[in-house]
């Protein structure tokens, strides 16, 4: 049997089962994670939702590189992770960060107790990270017009 086309039909003439391709999407798992947030996630989400923080739009449980970032801002290419004590010196977290960074996202992490003890400081750090990750070189000026009006 030959290889299937991206549409799922061996002849490449159309999807044989269009729903099949939605099964690989992480939407259902992200939905499950959003339905059972930690207390720290609820607290931070209350400050990030509805573009309250510097007009930035955040998403909860943003899928990137096969992982789910606790909070993500696509425009700033920023993932915010909240970690409990189980994440102390975690090699798995280091690998996760490396893979997410390879997709062009910056990952910043906060301990849950940092959030509860210094919420304003955490929000300020997120704003700084979002503004610095969005920095780009200035757009170059177009070349001068030739022909009309220039001699």
mmCIF file with all atom_site columns, C-alpha atoms in Angstrom:
data_model
loop_
_atom_site.group_PDB
_atom_site.id
_atom_site.type_symbol
_atom_site.label_atom_id
_atom_site.label_alt_id
_atom_site.label_comp_id
_atom_site.label_asym_id
_atom_site.label_entity_id
_atom_site.label_seq_id
_atom_site.pdbx_PDB_ins_code
_atom_site.Cartn_x
_atom_site.Cartn_y
_atom_site.Cartn_z
_atom_site.occupancy
_atom_site.B_iso_or_equiv
_atom_site.pdbx_formal_charge
_atom_site.auth_seq_id
_atom_site.auth_comp_id
_atom_site.auth_asym_id
_atom_site.auth_atom_id
_atom_site.pdbx_PDB_model_num
ATOM 1   C CA . UNK A 1 1   ? 0.000   0.000  0.000   1.00 0.00 ? 1   UNK A CA 1
ATOM 2   C CA . UNK A 1 2   ? 1.374   3.443  -0.948  1.00 0.00 ? 2   UNK A CA 1
ATOM 3   C CA . UNK A 1 3   ? 2.015   6.374  1.341   1.00 0.00 ? 3   UNK A CA 1
ATOM 4   C CA . UNK A 1 4   ? -0.941  8.536  2.201   1.00 0.00 ? 4   UNK A CA 1
ATOM 5   C CA . UNK A 1 5   ? -1.083  12.135 1.103   1.00 0.00 ? 5   UNK A CA 1
ATOM 6   C CA . UNK A 1 6   ? -1.431  14.865 3.720   1.00 0.00 ? 6   UNK A CA 1
ATOM 7   C CA . UNK A 1 7   ? -5.156  14.884 3.024   1.00 0.00 ? 7   UNK A CA 1
ATOM 8   C CA . UNK A 1 8   ? -5.502  11.220 4.033   1.00 0.00 ? 8   UNK A CA 1
ATOM 9   C CA . UNK A 1 9   ? -6.457  9.911  0.587   1.00 0.00 ? 9   UNK A CA 1
ATOM 10  C CA . UNK A 1 10  ? -3.894  7.579  -1.069  1.00 0.00 ? 10  UNK A CA 1
ATOM 11  C CA . UNK A 1 11  ? -4.566  9.224  -4.425  1.00 0.00 ? 11  UNK A CA 1
ATOM 12  C CA . UNK A 1 12  ? -4.336  12.713 -2.953  1.00 0.00 ? 12  UNK A CA 1
ATOM 13  C CA . UNK A 1 13  ? -7.833  13.646 -4.134  1.00 0.00 ? 13  UNK A CA 1
ATOM 14  C CA . UNK A 1 14  ? -9.259  14.694 -0.808  1.00 0.00 ? 14  UNK A CA 1
ATOM 15  C CA . UNK A 1 15  ? -9.698  13.714 2.805   1.00 0.00 ? 15  UNK A CA 1
ATOM 16  C CA . UNK A 1 16  ? -10.956 10.217 3.392   1.00 0.00 ? 16  UNK A CA 1
ATOM 17  C CA . UNK A 1 17  ? -11.751 11.067 7.005   1.00 0.00 ? 17  UNK A CA 1
ATOM 18  C CA . UNK A 1 18  ? -11.456 14.787 7.766   1.00 0.00 ? 18  UNK A CA 1
ATOM 19  C CA . UNK A 1 19  ? -12.036 14.286 11.510  1.00 0.00 ? 19  UNK A CA 1
ATOM 20  C CA . UNK A 1 20  ? -8.981  12.033 11.698  1.00 0.00 ? 20  UNK A CA 1
ATOM 21  C CA . UNK A 1 21  ? -6.612  14.981 11.455  1.00 0.00 ? 21  UNK A CA 1
ATOM 22  C CA . UNK A 1 22  ? -8.178  16.851 14.347  1.00 0.00 ? 22  UNK A CA 1
ATOM 23  C CA . UNK A 1 23  ? -7.323  13.974 16.703  1.00 0.00 ? 23  UNK A CA 1
ATOM 24  C CA . UNK A 1 24  ? -3.651  14.921 16.764  1.00 0.00 ? 24  UNK A CA 1
ATOM 25  C CA . UNK A 1 25  ? -4.447  18.456 17.862  1.00 0.00 ? 25  UNK A CA 1
ATOM 26  C CA . UNK A 1 26  ? -3.712  19.146 21.524  1.00 0.00 ? 26  UNK A CA 1
ATOM 27  C CA . UNK A 1 27  ? -6.970  21.047 22.037  1.00 0.00 ? 27  UNK A CA 1
ATOM 28  C CA . UNK A 1 28  ? -8.633  18.411 24.225  1.00 0.00 ? 28  UNK A CA 1
ATOM 29  C CA . UNK A 1 29  ? -5.625  18.010 26.530  1.00 0.00 ? 29  UNK A CA 1
ATOM 30  C CA . UNK A 1 30  ? -5.263  21.798 26.855  1.00 0.00 ? 30  UNK A CA 1
ATOM 31  C CA . UNK A 1 31  ? -8.956  21.998 27.726  1.00 0.00 ? 31  UNK A CA 1
ATOM 32  C CA . UNK A 1 32  ? -8.480  19.351 30.432  1.00 0.00 ? 32  UNK A CA 1
ATOM 33  C CA . UNK A 1 33  ? -5.524  21.218 31.906  1.00 0.00 ? 33  UNK A CA 1
ATOM 34  C CA . UNK A 1 34  ? -7.467  24.508 31.904  1.00 0.00 ? 34  UNK A CA 1
ATOM 35  C CA . UNK A 1 35  ? -10.350 22.875 33.767  1.00 0.00 ? 35  UNK A CA 1
ATOM 36  C CA . UNK A 1 36  ? -8.148  21.943 36.752  1.00 0.00 ? 36  UNK A CA 1
ATOM 37  C CA . UNK A 1 37  ? -5.828  24.904 37.455  1.00 0.00 ? 37  UNK A CA 1
ATOM 38  C CA . UNK A 1 38  ? -3.712  25.180 40.577  1.00 0.00 ? 38  UNK A CA 1
ATOM 39  C CA . UNK A 1 39  ? -4.408  27.995 43.037  1.00 0.00 ? 39  UNK A CA 1
ATOM 40  C CA . UNK A 1 40  ? -1.316  29.809 41.754  1.00 0.00 ? 40  UNK A CA 1
ATOM 41  C CA . UNK A 1 41  ? -2.496  29.478 38.142  1.00 0.00 ? 41  UNK A CA 1
ATOM 42  C CA . UNK A 1 42  ? -5.913  30.864 39.082  1.00 0.00 ? 42  UNK A CA 1
ATOM 43  C CA . UNK A 1 43  ? -4.282  33.836 40.801  1.00 0.00 ? 43  UNK A CA 1
ATOM 44  C CA . UNK A 1 44  ? -2.001  34.670 37.881  1.00 0.00 ? 44  UNK A CA 1
ATOM 45  C CA . UNK A 1 45  ? -4.776  34.135 35.332  1.00 0.00 ? 45  UNK A CA 1
ATOM 46  C CA . UNK A 1 46  ? -6.948  36.647 37.223  1.00 0.00 ? 46  UNK A CA 1
ATOM 47  C CA . UNK A 1 47  ? -4.264  39.254 36.407  1.00 0.00 ? 47  UNK A CA 1
ATOM 48  C CA . UNK A 1 48  ? -3.436  38.162 32.836  1.00 0.00 ? 48  UNK A CA 1
ATOM 49  C CA . UNK A 1 49  ? -6.874  37.505 31.379  1.00 0.00 ? 49  UNK A CA 1
ATOM 50  C CA . UNK A 1 50  ? -8.676  40.020 29.204  1.00 0.00 ? 50  UNK A CA 1
ATOM 51  C CA . UNK A 1 51  ? -5.426  41.797 28.261  1.00 0.00 ? 51  UNK A CA 1
ATOM 52  C CA . UNK A 1 52  ? -5.146  43.391 31.726  1.00 0.00 ? 52  UNK A CA 1
ATOM 53  C CA . UNK A 1 53  ? -1.359  43.288 31.783  1.00 0.00 ? 53  UNK A CA 1
ATOM 54  C CA . UNK A 1 54  ? 0.009   45.918 29.417  1.00 0.00 ? 54  UNK A CA 1
ATOM 55  C CA . UNK A 1 55  ? -2.592  45.070 26.778  1.00 0.00 ? 55  UNK A CA 1
ATOM 56  C CA . UNK A 1 56  ? -0.937  41.679 26.186  1.00 0.00 ? 56  UNK A CA 1
ATOM 57  C CA . UNK A 1 57  ? -3.136  38.758 25.215  1.00 0.00 ? 57  UNK A CA 1
ATOM 58  C CA . UNK A 1 58  ? -2.309  35.580 27.115  1.00 0.00 ? 58  UNK A CA 1
ATOM 59  C CA . UNK A 1 59  ? -3.607  32.069 26.583  1.00 0.00 ? 59  UNK A CA 1
ATOM 60  C CA . UNK A 1 60  ? -3.719  29.349 29.220  1.00 0.00 ? 60  UNK A CA 1
ATOM 61  C CA . UNK A 1 61  ? -2.076  26.001 28.450  1.00 0.00 ? 61  UNK A CA 1
ATOM 62  C CA . UNK A 1 62  ? -0.585  27.110 25.131  1.00 0.00 ? 62  UNK A CA 1
ATOM 63  C CA . UNK A 1 63  ? 0.714   24.101 23.155  1.00 0.00 ? 63  UNK A CA 1
ATOM 64  C CA . UNK A 1 64  ? 4.293   24.581 21.931  1.00 0.00 ? 64  UNK A CA 1
ATOM 65  C CA . UNK A 1 65  ? 6.777   21.893 20.858  1.00 0.00 ? 65  UNK A CA 1
ATOM 66  C CA . UNK A 1 66  ? 4.662   19.072 22.260  1.00 0.00 ? 66  UNK A CA 1
ATOM 67  C CA . UNK A 1 67  ? 4.357   20.712 25.692  1.00 0.00 ? 67  UNK A CA 1
ATOM 68  C CA . UNK A 1 68  ? 1.778   22.981 27.306  1.00 0.00 ? 68  UNK A CA 1
ATOM 69  C CA . UNK A 1 69  ? 2.998   26.317 28.631  1.00 0.00 ? 69  UNK A CA 1
ATOM 70  C CA . UNK A 1 70  ? 1.001   27.442 31.664  1.00 0.00 ? 70  UNK A CA 1
ATOM 71  C CA . UNK A 1 71  ? 0.496   30.863 30.050  1.00 0.00 ? 71  UNK A CA 1
ATOM 72  C CA . UNK A 1 72  ? 1.583   32.043 26.647  1.00 0.00 ? 72  UNK A CA 1
ATOM 73  C CA . UNK A 1 73  ? 1.647   35.318 24.780  1.00 0.00 ? 73  UNK A CA 1
ATOM 74  C CA . UNK A 1 74  ? 1.977   34.637 21.062  1.00 0.00 ? 74  UNK A CA 1
ATOM 75  C CA . UNK A 1 75  ? 2.736   38.241 20.101  1.00 0.00 ? 75  UNK A CA 1
ATOM 76  C CA . UNK A 1 76  ? 5.666   38.450 22.539  1.00 0.00 ? 76  UNK A CA 1
ATOM 77  C CA . UNK A 1 77  ? 6.664   34.796 21.909  1.00 0.00 ? 77  UNK A CA 1
ATOM 78  C CA . UNK A 1 78  ? 6.667   34.318 25.687  1.00 0.00 ? 78  UNK A CA 1
ATOM 79  C CA . UNK A 1 79  ? 5.766   31.334 27.872  1.00 0.00 ? 79  UNK A CA 1
ATOM 80  C CA . UNK A 1 80  ? 5.204   31.865 31.605  1.00 0.00 ? 80  UNK A CA 1
ATOM 81  C CA . UNK A 1 81  ? 5.577   28.780 33.794  1.00 0.00 ? 81  UNK A CA 1
ATOM 82  C CA . UNK A 1 82  ? 4.515   28.461 37.428  1.00 0.00 ? 82  UNK A CA 1
ATOM 83  C CA . UNK A 1 83  ? 6.409   25.796 39.314  1.00 0.00 ? 83  UNK A CA 1
ATOM 84  C CA . UNK A 1 84  ? 5.868   24.065 42.622  1.00 0.00 ? 84  UNK A CA 1
ATOM 85  C CA . UNK A 1 85  ? 8.538   22.352 44.689  1.00 0.00 ? 85  UNK A CA 1
ATOM 86  C CA . UNK A 1 86  ? 8.338   19.204 42.523  1.00 0.00 ? 86  UNK A CA 1
ATOM 87  C CA . UNK A 1 87  ? 10.180  21.166 39.806  1.00 0.00 ? 87  UNK A CA 1
ATOM 88  C CA . UNK A 1 88  ? 13.306  21.835 41.886  1.00 0.00 ? 88  UNK A CA 1
ATOM 89  C CA . UNK A 1 89  ? 16.393  21.049 39.769  1.00 0.00 ? 89  UNK A CA 1
ATOM 90  C CA . UNK A 1 90  ? 14.284  19.233 37.194  1.00 0.00 ? 90  UNK A CA 1
ATOM 91  C CA . UNK A 1 91  ? 16.180  17.931 34.151  1.00 0.00 ? 91  UNK A CA 1
ATOM 92  C CA . UNK A 1 92  ? 12.816  17.429 32.457  1.00 0.00 ? 92  UNK A CA 1
ATOM 93  C CA . UNK A 1 93  ? 12.042  21.142 32.858  1.00 0.00 ? 93  UNK A CA 1
ATOM 94  C CA . UNK A 1 94  ? 15.399  22.052 31.345  1.00 0.00 ? 94  UNK A CA 1
ATOM 95  C CA . UNK A 1 95  ? 14.675  19.881 28.302  1.00 0.00 ? 95  UNK A CA 1
ATOM 96  C CA . UNK A 1 96  ? 11.161  21.297 28.023  1.00 0.00 ? 96  UNK A CA 1
ATOM 97  C CA . UNK A 1 97  ? 12.544  24.848 28.114  1.00 0.00 ? 97  UNK A CA 1
ATOM 98  C CA . UNK A 1 98  ? 15.159  23.982 25.468  1.00 0.00 ? 98  UNK A CA 1
ATOM 99  C CA . UNK A 1 99  ? 12.533  22.566 23.108  1.00 0.00 ? 99  UNK A CA 1
ATOM 100 C CA . UNK A 1 100 ? 10.117  25.454 23.571  1.00 0.00 ? 100 UNK A CA 1
ATOM 101 C CA . UNK A 1 101 ? 12.975  27.927 23.021  1.00 0.00 ? 101 UNK A CA 1
ATOM 102 C CA . UNK A 1 102 ? 13.854  26.091 19.802  1.00 0.00 ? 102 UNK A CA 1
ATOM 103 C CA . UNK A 1 103 ? 10.378  27.072 18.565  1.00 0.00 ? 103 UNK A CA 1
ATOM 104 C CA . UNK A 1 104 ? 11.212  30.746 19.108  1.00 0.00 ? 104 UNK A CA 1
ATOM 105 C CA . UNK A 1 105 ? 9.590   31.256 22.512  1.00 0.00 ? 105 UNK A CA 1
ATOM 106 C CA . UNK A 1 106 ? 11.244  32.639 25.614  1.00 0.00 ? 106 UNK A CA 1
ATOM 107 C CA . UNK A 1 107 ? 10.371  30.736 28.802  1.00 0.00 ? 107 UNK A CA 1
ATOM 108 C CA . UNK A 1 108 ? 10.287  32.441 32.177  1.00 0.00 ? 108 UNK A CA 1
ATOM 109 C CA . UNK A 1 109 ? 9.590   30.527 35.375  1.00 0.00 ? 109 UNK A CA 1
ATOM 110 C CA . UNK A 1 110 ? 8.308   31.575 38.763  1.00 0.00 ? 110 UNK A CA 1
ATOM 111 C CA . UNK A 1 111 ? 7.916   29.579 41.935  1.00 0.00 ? 111 UNK A CA 1
ATOM 112 C CA . UNK A 1 112 ? 4.347   29.445 43.222  1.00 0.00 ? 112 UNK A CA 1
ATOM 113 C CA . UNK A 1 113 ? 5.415   31.095 46.494  1.00 0.00 ? 113 UNK A CA 1
ATOM 114 C CA . UNK A 1 114 ? 7.026   33.977 44.535  1.00 0.00 ? 114 UNK A CA 1
ATOM 115 C CA . UNK A 1 115 ? 3.659   34.615 42.985  1.00 0.00 ? 115 UNK A CA 1
ATOM 116 C CA . UNK A 1 116 ? 1.757   34.610 46.261  1.00 0.00 ? 116 UNK A CA 1
ATOM 117 C CA . UNK A 1 117 ? 4.403   36.634 48.165  1.00 0.00 ? 117 UNK A CA 1
ATOM 118 C CA . UNK A 1 118 ? 5.282   39.138 45.426  1.00 0.00 ? 118 UNK A CA 1
ATOM 119 C CA . UNK A 1 119 ? 2.493   39.268 42.841  1.00 0.00 ? 119 UNK A CA 1
ATOM 120 C CA . UNK A 1 120 ? 3.350   42.801 41.699  1.00 0.00 ? 120 UNK A CA 1
ATOM 121 C CA . UNK A 1 121 ? 7.009   41.849 41.190  1.00 0.00 ? 121 UNK A CA 1
ATOM 122 C CA . UNK A 1 122 ? 6.030   38.797 39.124  1.00 0.00 ? 122 UNK A CA 1
ATOM 123 C CA . UNK A 1 123 ? 3.694   40.876 36.950  1.00 0.00 ? 123 UNK A CA 1
ATOM 124 C CA . UNK A 1 124 ? 6.422   43.479 36.436  1.00 0.00 ? 124 UNK A CA 1
ATOM 125 C CA . UNK A 1 125 ? 8.899   40.747 35.449  1.00 0.00 ? 125 UNK A CA 1
ATOM 126 C CA . UNK A 1 126 ? 6.404   39.364 32.916  1.00 0.00 ? 126 UNK A CA 1
ATOM 127 C CA . UNK A 1 127 ? 5.920   42.840 31.411  1.00 0.00 ? 127 UNK A CA 1
ATOM 128 C CA . UNK A 1 128 ? 9.674   43.348 31.123  1.00 0.00 ? 128 UNK A CA 1
ATOM 129 C CA . UNK A 1 129 ? 10.173  39.921 29.536  1.00 0.00 ? 129 UNK A CA 1
ATOM 130 C CA . UNK A 1 130 ? 7.328   40.516 27.083  1.00 0.00 ? 130 UNK A CA 1
ATOM 131 C CA . UNK A 1 131 ? 8.646   43.901 26.023  1.00 0.00 ? 131 UNK A CA 1
ATOM 132 C CA . UNK A 1 132 ? 12.235  42.703 25.632  1.00 0.00 ? 132 UNK A CA 1
ATOM 133 C CA . UNK A 1 133 ? 11.258  39.562 23.708  1.00 0.00 ? 133 UNK A CA 1
ATOM 134 C CA . UNK A 1 134 ? 9.337   41.676 21.247  1.00 0.00 ? 134 UNK A CA 1
ATOM 135 C CA . UNK A 1 135 ? 12.274  43.913 20.379  1.00 0.00 ? 135 UNK A CA 1
ATOM 136 C CA . UNK A 1 136 ? 13.244  43.884 16.745  1.00 0.00 ? 136 UNK A CA 1
ATOM 137 C CA . UNK A 1 137 ? 15.638  45.783 14.591  1.00 0.00 ? 137 UNK A CA 1
ATOM 138 C CA . UNK A 1 138 ? 14.084  48.950 13.179  1.00 0.00 ? 138 UNK A CA 1
ATOM 139 C CA . UNK A 1 139 ? 12.369  48.627 9.853   1.00 0.00 ? 139 UNK A CA 1
ATOM 140 C CA . UNK A 1 140 ? 14.722  49.897 7.144   1.00 0.00 ? 140 UNK A CA 1
ATOM 141 C CA . UNK A 1 141 ? 13.735  52.959 5.184   1.00 0.00 ? 141 UNK A CA 1
ATOM 142 C CA . UNK A 1 142 ? 12.662  52.325 1.592   1.00 0.00 ? 142 UNK A CA 1
ATOM 143 C CA . UNK A 1 143 ? 15.190  53.242 -1.079  1.00 0.00 ? 143 UNK A CA 1
ATOM 144 C CA . UNK A 1 144 ? 14.807  56.725 -2.582  1.00 0.00 ? 144 UNK A CA 1
ATOM 145 C CA . UNK A 1 145 ? 12.401  56.974 -5.490  1.00 0.00 ? 145 UNK A CA 1
ATOM 146 C CA . UNK A 1 146 ? 13.937  56.951 -8.933  1.00 0.00 ? 146 UNK A CA 1
ATOM 147 C CA . UNK A 1 147 ? 12.585  58.654 -11.953 1.00 0.00 ? 147 UNK A CA 1
ATOM 148 C CA . UNK A 1 148 ? 9.695   60.911 -11.080 1.00 0.00 ? 148 UNK A CA 1
ATOM 149 C CA . UNK A 1 149 ? 10.952  64.127 -9.522  1.00 0.00 ? 149 UNK A CA 1
ATOM 150 C CA . UNK A 1 150 ? 14.594  63.106 -9.046  1.00 0.00 ? 150 UNK A CA 1
ATOM 151 C CA . UNK A 1 151 ? 17.330  64.048 -11.443 1.00 0.00 ? 151 UNK A CA 1
#
